[in-house]
Amino acid sequence: MTIDWQKEVEKRKDDLLNDLIEILKVKSEREDDKITADAPFGPGPRDALLHMLAYGERDGFVVKNVDNYAGHIEYGEGTEILGIFGHMDVVPAGDGWDTDPYVPVIKDNKIYARGSSDDKGPSMAAYYGLKIIKELGLPVSKKIRFVVGSDEESTWKDMDYYFEHEVMPDFGFAPDAEFPIINGEKGNISITPQFATTNEGDYELVSFKAGLRANMVPQDAIAVVVTDSNESAVALAEAFEGFVAENPISGTAEVNGGTVNIKLIGKSAHGAHPEAGINAATYLAVFLNHYEFGAGAKNFLAAATLIHLDVYGEKLGVAHQDEKMGKLTMNAGLFDFEAGQEAASINLNFRYPQGTGQDTLEKGIQTTMGEFLTTLVSQEHHSGPHYVPMEDPLVSTLLAVYEDHTGEKGYEQIIGGGTYGRLLERGVAFGAMFPGYTDTMHQANEFMSLDDLYRAAVIYADAIYRLAK
């Protein structure tokens, strides 16, 4: 039986786009201050989860909501389960957008909105692949379960809870990365040095804040500094203007008596690719570290300066490279100093290859940064390196589908990003970014090409059918 997948997607492209637009309107950022029993990660992630599950109900699938943590949309019967894992939560939109991040805009054949490429767009493409199989009544020998998460960008507690109540699929993929395939992922752990919040120098650091999530390069950093006079404050502000002019950043320094309010703007990027961003926090620390701060403030700024431009952990003494998985990367994603509070902190998110791990990273930080910090706190639950061999039928089938629809040779890839694919021993990430695509995940003006959206849906439909028939 020959199926023209391209034709089937073409018939449904308007519906696909309309469904995507509606779910992109849901501001599904995690909000811890709004968590309730009914909304375990805040109202936005819950509402987006319910919205996606409602599509499944509308289209006649078997649908299950697992207490608003996660859910699934199911088709077919069989002893084996093929899992497809998407997520409806998004990272905070942040600043720097040309349009409202939750009012989808189509421009130059691209759809702009937070979540368009990570992960609502790819998830919708995969869902429509499954929808085509159902609507054509194609025979399958496996149960196909489209699992919808709502906390992928934060703690993955959605999946912890989901798999306390549901059976783990036997194999599957996450439409949440790149084509031709991602069959390996580095380990992922956050380690947080903490510091005293005391001040004893000529300058007082009242506060220093930067970052929205551990897996995002901080685009903005804000500090409040108190000096001994208006004259000193003006001099500091003028020096900041010179610093900005000499570096790939922008910013402002406002003087109010002896107080200076500083905002420095860099460039956000996905935490798995810190080299693609400009870390506003470390640049601001480098500037302030030239001034006479004391005690905890001095140590906090010195530590932040130490890791400036250190995206591979070389200055920290934890650099490591594996022949297959490549280099360790480090993103300093969250900075929090508030004078007088219990502790200040810098969150360091590591994506590490085989051959290193938590103990080695902690020892390196303690050795290099120990004179500055008061304690070191490591993420309680984290993921080690993950790899599915090329000869696994899951990998070979997905690569064959990619090759048949693109005419390009498939190849394996290992990334620093973490996807739900690693939940399964035989799990990978598959699309939806094509080679040569501009990656805007976790950045302002995130978009997905409409041509790529439809092309991905074609590939997903064929891939799901080949894996499940």
Short mmCIF file of C-alpha atoms in Angstrom, two decimals, residues 63-433:
data_model
loop_
_atom_site.label_atom_id
_atom_site.label_comp_id
_atom_site.label_asym_id
_atom_site.label_seq_id
_atom_site.Cartn_x
_atom_site.Cartn_y
_atom_site.Cartn_z
CA VAL A 63 -7.30 10.51 25.80
CA LYS A 64 -6.14 10.45 29.42
CA ASN A 65 -5.25 13.36 31.68
CA VAL A 66 -3.00 12.36 34.58
CA ASP A 67 -3.98 14.96 37.19
CA ASN A 68 -2.90 17.92 35.03
CA TYR A 69 0.75 16.88 35.27
CA ALA A 70 0.80 15.23 31.85
CA GLY A 71 -1.46 13.19 29.64
CA HIS A 72 -1.62 11.10 26.51
CA ILE A 73 -3.44 10.73 23.22
CA GLU A 74 -3.61 7.09 22.15
CA TYR A 75 -4.30 5.07 19.00
CA GLY A 76 -4.05 1.39 18.12
CA GLU A 77 -3.68 -1.86 19.99
CA GLY A 78 -0.77 -4.13 20.73
CA THR A 79 1.52 -5.43 23.45
CA GLU A 80 4.28 -2.98 22.51
CA ILE A 81 3.91 0.78 23.00
CA LEU A 82 5.47 3.36 20.70
CA GLY A 83 5.86 6.61 22.63
CA ILE A 84 5.97 10.07 21.08
CA PHE A 85 6.85 12.76 23.60
CA GLY A 86 6.00 16.45 23.21
CA HIS A 87 5.73 19.25 25.75
CA MET A 88 3.47 22.27 26.00
CA ASP A 89 5.40 24.33 28.58
CA VAL A 90 7.77 27.04 27.39
CA VAL A 91 10.63 29.06 28.82
CA PRO A 92 9.81 32.65 29.80
CA ALA A 93 9.52 34.95 26.81
CA GLY A 94 11.84 37.60 28.24
CA ASP A 95 12.56 40.90 26.50
CA GLY A 96 13.73 41.82 23.02
CA TRP A 97 10.75 40.64 20.98
CA ASP A 98 9.58 42.55 17.91
CA THR A 99 6.03 41.26 18.44
CA ASP A 100 3.94 39.97 21.34
CA PRO A 101 5.35 36.46 22.03
CA TYR A 102 1.85 35.14 22.74
CA VAL A 103 0.13 36.66 19.73
CA PRO A 104 1.40 34.46 16.88
CA VAL A 105 2.48 36.41 13.81
CA ILE A 106 3.15 34.98 10.35
CA LYS A 107 5.84 36.88 8.50
CA ASP A 108 8.04 35.77 5.60
CA ASN A 109 6.42 32.31 5.76
CA LYS A 110 7.49 31.88 9.38
CA ILE A 111 5.33 31.77 12.49
CA TYR A 112 6.72 33.84 15.37
CA ALA A 113 5.72 33.06 18.96
CA ARG A 114 7.20 31.60 22.12
CA GLY A 115 6.98 27.82 21.71
CA SER A 116 6.77 27.86 17.92
CA SER A 117 9.93 25.75 17.60
CA ASP A 118 10.22 24.52 21.21
CA ASP A 119 8.04 22.55 21.34
CA LYS A 120 4.49 23.34 20.28
CA GLY A 121 5.25 23.54 16.55
CA PRO A 122 7.10 20.21 16.33
CA SER A 123 4.58 18.55 18.69
CA MET A 124 1.70 19.70 16.50
CA ALA A 125 3.45 18.38 13.40
CA ALA A 126 3.90 14.98 15.08
CA TYR A 127 0.31 14.99 16.32
CA TYR A 128 -0.96 15.59 12.80
CA GLY A 129 1.21 12.71 11.61
CA LEU A 130 -0.64 10.46 14.06
CA LYS A 131 -3.98 12.05 13.14
CA ILE A 132 -3.42 11.18 9.46
CA ILE A 133 -2.75 7.52 10.34
CA LYS A 134 -5.98 7.38 12.34
CA GLU A 135 -8.09 9.15 9.74
CA LEU A 136 -6.82 6.82 7.00
CA GLY A 137 -7.58 3.82 9.22
CA LEU A 138 -4.13 2.37 8.65
CA PRO A 139 -3.45 -0.96 10.37
CA VAL A 140 -0.93 -0.90 13.21
CA SER A 141 0.37 -3.71 15.42
CA LYS A 142 1.47 -1.51 18.30
CA LYS A 143 -0.19 0.93 20.62
CA ILE A 144 0.85 4.48 19.75
CA ARG A 145 0.87 6.84 22.71
CA PHE A 146 1.44 10.56 22.18
CA VAL A 147 2.57 11.71 25.64
CA VAL A 148 2.09 15.41 26.39
CA GLY A 149 4.24 16.99 29.12
CA SER A 150 3.99 20.30 30.93
CA ASP A 151 7.28 20.73 32.84
CA GLU A 152 10.03 19.82 30.38
CA GLU A 153 11.70 23.23 30.59
CA SER A 154 12.10 23.04 34.37
CA THR A 155 12.22 19.92 36.56
CA TRP A 156 10.59 17.11 34.54
CA LYS A 157 8.35 16.42 37.52
CA ASP A 158 5.53 16.01 35.03
CA MET A 159 7.15 12.84 33.72
CA ASP A 160 8.06 11.62 37.21
CA TYR A 161 4.40 11.82 38.16
CA TYR A 162 3.13 10.47 34.84
CA PHE A 163 5.24 7.32 35.04
CA GLU A 164 4.18 6.70 38.62
CA HIS A 165 0.73 6.12 37.12
CA GLU A 166 1.33 4.93 33.55
CA VAL A 167 3.37 2.24 31.80
CA MET A 168 6.65 3.30 30.18
CA PRO A 169 6.57 2.93 26.37
CA ASP A 170 8.95 0.35 24.92
CA PHE A 171 10.61 2.74 22.49
CA GLY A 172 9.97 6.08 20.87
CA PHE A 173 11.05 9.60 20.05
CA ALA A 174 10.63 13.24 21.02
CA PRO A 175 9.95 15.80 18.25
CA ASP A 176 12.02 18.36 20.12
CA ALA A 177 15.44 18.79 18.51
CA GLU A 178 16.93 18.24 15.05
CA PHE A 179 16.84 16.06 11.96
CA PRO A 180 18.22 13.71 10.83
CA ILE A 181 18.22 12.33 14.41
CA ILE A 182 19.55 12.88 17.92
CA ASN A 183 20.49 9.46 19.26
CA GLY A 184 22.75 10.70 22.05
CA GLU A 185 22.45 13.35 24.73
CA LYS A 186 25.01 14.58 27.22
CA GLY A 187 24.43 14.38 30.94
CA ASN A 188 22.67 17.36 32.50
CA ILE A 189 23.14 18.69 36.02
CA SER A 190 22.92 22.05 37.77
CA ILE A 191 25.36 22.86 40.57
CA THR A 192 24.88 26.03 42.61
CA PRO A 193 27.69 27.75 44.52
CA GLN A 194 26.29 29.89 47.34
CA PHE A 195 27.81 33.01 48.90
CA ALA A 196 27.41 35.31 51.88
CA THR A 197 25.39 38.47 51.23
CA THR A 198 27.47 40.82 53.36
CA ASN A 199 29.02 44.15 52.34
CA GLU A 200 32.13 45.71 53.92
CA GLY A 201 33.77 47.70 51.13
CA ASP A 202 33.69 51.28 49.86
CA TYR A 203 30.91 50.20 47.50
CA GLU A 204 27.79 48.32 48.57
CA LEU A 205 26.12 45.77 46.32
CA VAL A 206 22.45 46.06 47.21
CA SER A 207 21.31 43.54 44.62
CA PHE A 208 22.44 41.68 41.51
CA LYS A 209 19.88 39.72 39.50
CA ALA A 210 20.11 37.90 36.18
CA GLY A 211 18.54 34.96 34.38
CA LEU A 212 15.13 33.44 33.81
CA ARG A 213 15.94 29.71 33.73
CA ALA A 214 18.98 27.52 34.27
CA ASN A 215 18.78 26.43 30.64
CA MET A 216 18.90 29.95 29.19
CA VAL A 217 21.87 32.30 28.79
CA PRO A 218 20.93 35.45 30.77
CA GLN A 219 20.09 38.26 28.39
CA ASP A 220 19.60 40.92 31.08
CA ALA A 221 21.48 41.63 34.30
CA ILE A 222 20.46 44.30 36.81
CA ALA A 223 22.45 45.59 39.76
CA VAL A 224 21.92 48.28 42.38
CA VAL A 225 25.12 49.79 43.80
CA VAL A 226 25.48 52.34 46.61
CA THR A 227 28.54 54.56 46.74
CA ASP A 228 29.72 57.12 49.30
CA SER A 229 28.74 60.17 47.22
CA ASN A 230 26.96 61.42 44.14
CA GLU A 231 30.33 62.16 42.62
CA SER A 232 31.43 58.51 42.98
CA ALA A 233 28.12 57.33 41.56
CA VAL A 234 28.46 59.56 38.50
CA ALA A 235 32.02 58.34 37.94
CA LEU A 236 30.87 54.71 38.11
CA ALA A 237 28.04 55.39 35.63
CA GLU A 238 30.42 57.09 33.22
CA ALA A 239 32.86 54.19 33.48
CA PHE A 240 30.01 51.81 32.69
CA GLU A 241 29.27 53.74 29.50
CA GLY A 242 32.87 53.24 28.45
CA PHE A 243 32.71 49.55 29.30
CA VAL A 244 29.60 49.10 27.17
CA ALA A 245 31.24 50.86 24.25
CA GLU A 246 34.18 48.44 24.36
CA ASN A 247 32.17 45.20 24.57
CA PRO A 248 29.41 43.41 22.55
CA ILE A 249 26.69 44.53 24.95
CA SER A 250 24.37 47.44 25.66
CA GLY A 251 23.02 48.94 28.84
CA THR A 252 22.21 51.92 31.02
CA ALA A 253 23.37 53.30 34.36
CA GLU A 254 21.05 55.68 36.19
CA VAL A 255 22.32 57.79 39.10
CA ASN A 256 20.16 58.82 42.05
CA GLY A 257 22.28 60.51 44.69
CA GLY A 258 24.88 57.95 45.70
CA THR A 259 22.96 55.04 44.17
CA VAL A 260 23.52 53.62 40.69
CA ASN A 261 20.96 51.38 38.99
CA ILE A 262 22.66 49.40 36.24
CA LYS A 263 21.09 47.31 33.50
CA LEU A 264 23.27 45.37 31.08
CA ILE A 265 21.86 43.61 28.02
CA GLY A 266 23.55 40.69 26.30
CA LYS A 267 22.04 37.96 24.12
CA SER A 268 20.00 34.95 25.17
CA ALA A 269 20.58 31.44 23.85
CA HIS A 270 19.71 27.89 24.76
CA GLY A 271 21.67 26.73 27.80
CA ALA A 272 22.96 23.75 25.80
CA HIS A 273 24.75 26.24 23.51
CA PRO A 274 26.09 28.96 25.82
CA GLU A 275 28.69 29.85 23.23
CA ALA A 276 25.84 31.21 21.06
CA GLY A 277 24.81 33.77 23.69
CA ILE A 278 26.29 36.78 25.44
CA ASN A 279 26.01 36.30 29.19
CA ALA A 280 24.89 39.66 30.58
CA ALA A 281 25.58 38.60 34.17
CA THR A 282 29.25 37.75 33.81
CA TYR A 283 29.89 40.91 31.79
CA LEU A 284 28.31 42.99 34.55
CA ALA A 285 30.33 41.14 37.19
CA VAL A 286 33.55 41.82 35.28
CA PHE A 287 32.74 45.52 35.28
CA LEU A 288 31.81 45.74 38.96
CA ASN A 289 34.72 43.58 40.07
CA HIS A 290 37.06 46.53 39.43
CA TYR A 291 35.50 48.38 42.38
CA GLU A 292 36.12 48.04 46.11
CA PHE A 293 33.34 45.77 47.25
CA GLY A 294 33.93 43.67 50.33
CA ALA A 295 32.98 40.45 52.13
CA GLY A 296 30.22 38.39 50.46
CA ALA A 297 29.60 40.91 47.68
CA LYS A 298 33.27 40.82 46.72
CA ASN A 299 33.29 37.00 46.67
CA PHE A 300 30.11 36.81 44.61
CA LEU A 301 31.49 39.18 41.97
CA ALA A 302 34.88 37.47 41.93
CA ALA A 303 33.27 34.08 41.36
CA ALA A 304 31.08 35.44 38.58
CA THR A 305 34.13 37.06 36.99
CA LEU A 306 36.04 33.78 37.19
CA ILE A 307 33.51 32.03 34.92
CA HIS A 308 33.24 34.89 32.40
CA LEU A 309 33.38 33.41 28.86
CA ASP A 310 34.10 30.00 30.39
CA VAL A 311 31.50 28.03 28.44
CA TYR A 312 33.62 24.86 28.45
CA GLY A 313 34.56 24.82 32.13
CA GLU A 314 38.25 25.42 31.46
CA LYS A 315 38.76 28.12 34.10
CA LEU A 316 36.85 25.99 36.59
CA GLY A 317 39.14 23.07 35.91
CA VAL A 318 36.31 20.75 34.82
CA ALA A 319 36.76 20.79 31.04
CA HIS A 320 36.29 17.36 29.49
CA GLN A 321 35.88 16.01 25.99
CA ASP A 322 34.72 12.62 24.72
CA GLU A 323 35.42 11.42 21.19
CA LYS A 324 31.75 10.59 20.53
CA MET A 325 29.91 13.13 22.69
CA GLY A 326 32.22 16.10 22.32
CA LYS A 327 32.93 18.83 24.86
CA LEU A 328 31.39 19.58 28.22
CA THR A 329 29.55 22.89 28.20
CA MET A 330 28.60 25.13 31.11
CA ASN A 331 25.90 27.78 31.28
CA ALA A 332 25.85 30.23 34.17
CA GLY A 333 22.12 30.79 33.97
CA LEU A 334 20.85 32.28 37.24
CA PHE A 335 22.44 34.94 39.45
CA ASP A 336 20.86 36.13 42.68
CA PHE A 337 22.41 38.49 45.24
CA GLU A 338 20.30 40.45 47.71
CA ALA A 339 22.12 42.16 50.57
CA GLY A 340 21.08 40.73 53.91
CA GLN A 341 19.32 37.65 52.56
CA GLU A 342 20.32 34.19 53.73
CA ALA A 343 22.49 33.38 50.71
CA ALA A 344 23.46 34.54 47.24
CA SER A 345 23.80 32.03 44.42
CA ILE A 346 25.01 31.32 40.89
CA ASN A 347 23.43 28.38 39.09
CA LEU A 348 25.85 26.51 36.83
CA ASN A 349 24.19 24.15 34.37
CA PHE A 350 26.52 21.51 32.92
CA ARG A 351 25.96 19.37 29.83
CA TYR A 352 28.64 16.71 30.14
CA PRO A 353 29.83 13.80 28.00
CA GLN A 354 30.77 10.30 29.08
CA GLY A 355 33.86 10.12 31.28
CA THR A 356 33.02 12.77 33.85
CA GLY A 357 30.19 13.38 36.29
CA GLN A 358 28.83 15.02 39.42
CA ASP A 359 31.71 14.22 41.77
CA THR A 360 34.34 15.51 39.35
CA LEU A 361 32.36 18.70 38.69
CA GLU A 362 31.81 19.40 42.37
CA LYS A 363 35.50 18.86 43.19
CA GLY A 364 36.56 21.18 40.37
CA ILE A 365 34.24 23.96 41.52
CA GLN A 366 35.28 23.54 45.14
CA THR A 367 38.96 23.65 44.24
CA THR A 368 38.72 26.67 41.93
CA MET A 369 35.98 28.68 43.61
CA GLY A 370 36.20 27.43 47.18
CA GLU A 371 37.75 30.57 48.64
CA PHE A 372 34.71 32.58 47.57
CA LEU A 373 31.73 30.38 48.36
CA THR A 374 30.02 29.28 51.58
CA THR A 375 28.53 26.03 50.29
CA LEU A 376 27.77 24.05 47.15
CA VAL A 377 24.30 22.70 46.33
CA SER A 378 23.79 20.12 43.58
CA GLN A 379 20.60 19.26 41.76
CA GLU A 380 18.97 16.33 43.54
CA HIS A 381 17.80 14.53 40.40
CA HIS A 382 19.76 14.78 37.19
CA SER A 383 20.30 12.85 33.96
CA GLY A 384 23.45 11.04 32.96
CA PRO A 385 24.67 10.67 29.36
CA HIS A 386 22.30 8.77 27.04
CA TYR A 387 23.02 6.94 23.78
CA VAL A 388 21.10 4.63 21.42
CA PRO A 389 23.36 2.84 18.90
CA MET A 390 23.04 3.41 15.18
CA GLU A 391 22.25 -0.28 14.61
CA ASP A 392 19.11 -0.13 16.77
CA PRO A 393 16.04 -0.61 14.50
CA LEU A 394 14.51 2.57 15.94
CA VAL A 395 17.46 4.66 14.77
CA SER A 396 17.85 2.93 11.40
CA THR A 397 14.12 3.24 10.63
CA LEU A 398 13.96 6.93 11.47
CA LEU A 399 17.07 7.66 9.41
CA ALA A 400 15.59 5.75 6.47
CA VAL A 401 12.41 7.84 6.65
CA TYR A 402 14.44 11.05 6.76
CA GLU A 403 16.53 9.99 3.77
CA ASP A 404 13.49 8.96 1.72
CA HIS A 405 11.76 12.32 2.20
CA THR A 406 14.75 14.64 1.93
CA GLY A 407 17.16 12.87 -0.38
CA GLU A 408 19.88 13.66 2.14
CA LYS A 409 22.09 11.11 3.89
CA GLY A 410 21.16 10.53 7.52
CA TYR A 411 23.76 10.58 10.28
CA GLU A 412 23.88 10.35 14.04
CA GLN A 413 24.11 13.38 16.30
CA ILE A 414 24.79 13.88 19.98
CA ILE A 415 23.71 17.10 21.68
CA GLY A 416 23.96 18.92 24.96
CA GLY A 417 20.24 19.62 25.07
CA GLY A 418 18.03 17.29 27.06
CA THR A 419 14.82 15.90 25.52
CA TYR A 420 12.15 13.50 26.68
CA GLY A 421 13.73 10.98 24.30
CA ARG A 422 16.17 10.10 27.06
CA LEU A 423 13.31 8.89 29.26
CA LEU A 424 13.37 5.61 27.35
CA GLU A 425 16.32 3.24 27.06
CA ARG A 426 15.42 3.06 23.38
CA GLY A 427 14.47 6.71 23.02
CA VAL A 428 15.77 9.42 20.69
CA ALA A 429 14.92 12.91 19.52
CA PHE A 430 13.78 13.27 15.91
CA GLY A 431 13.34 16.73 14.35
CA ALA A 432 11.87 19.13 13.79
CA MET A 433 14.78 21.46 12.93
#
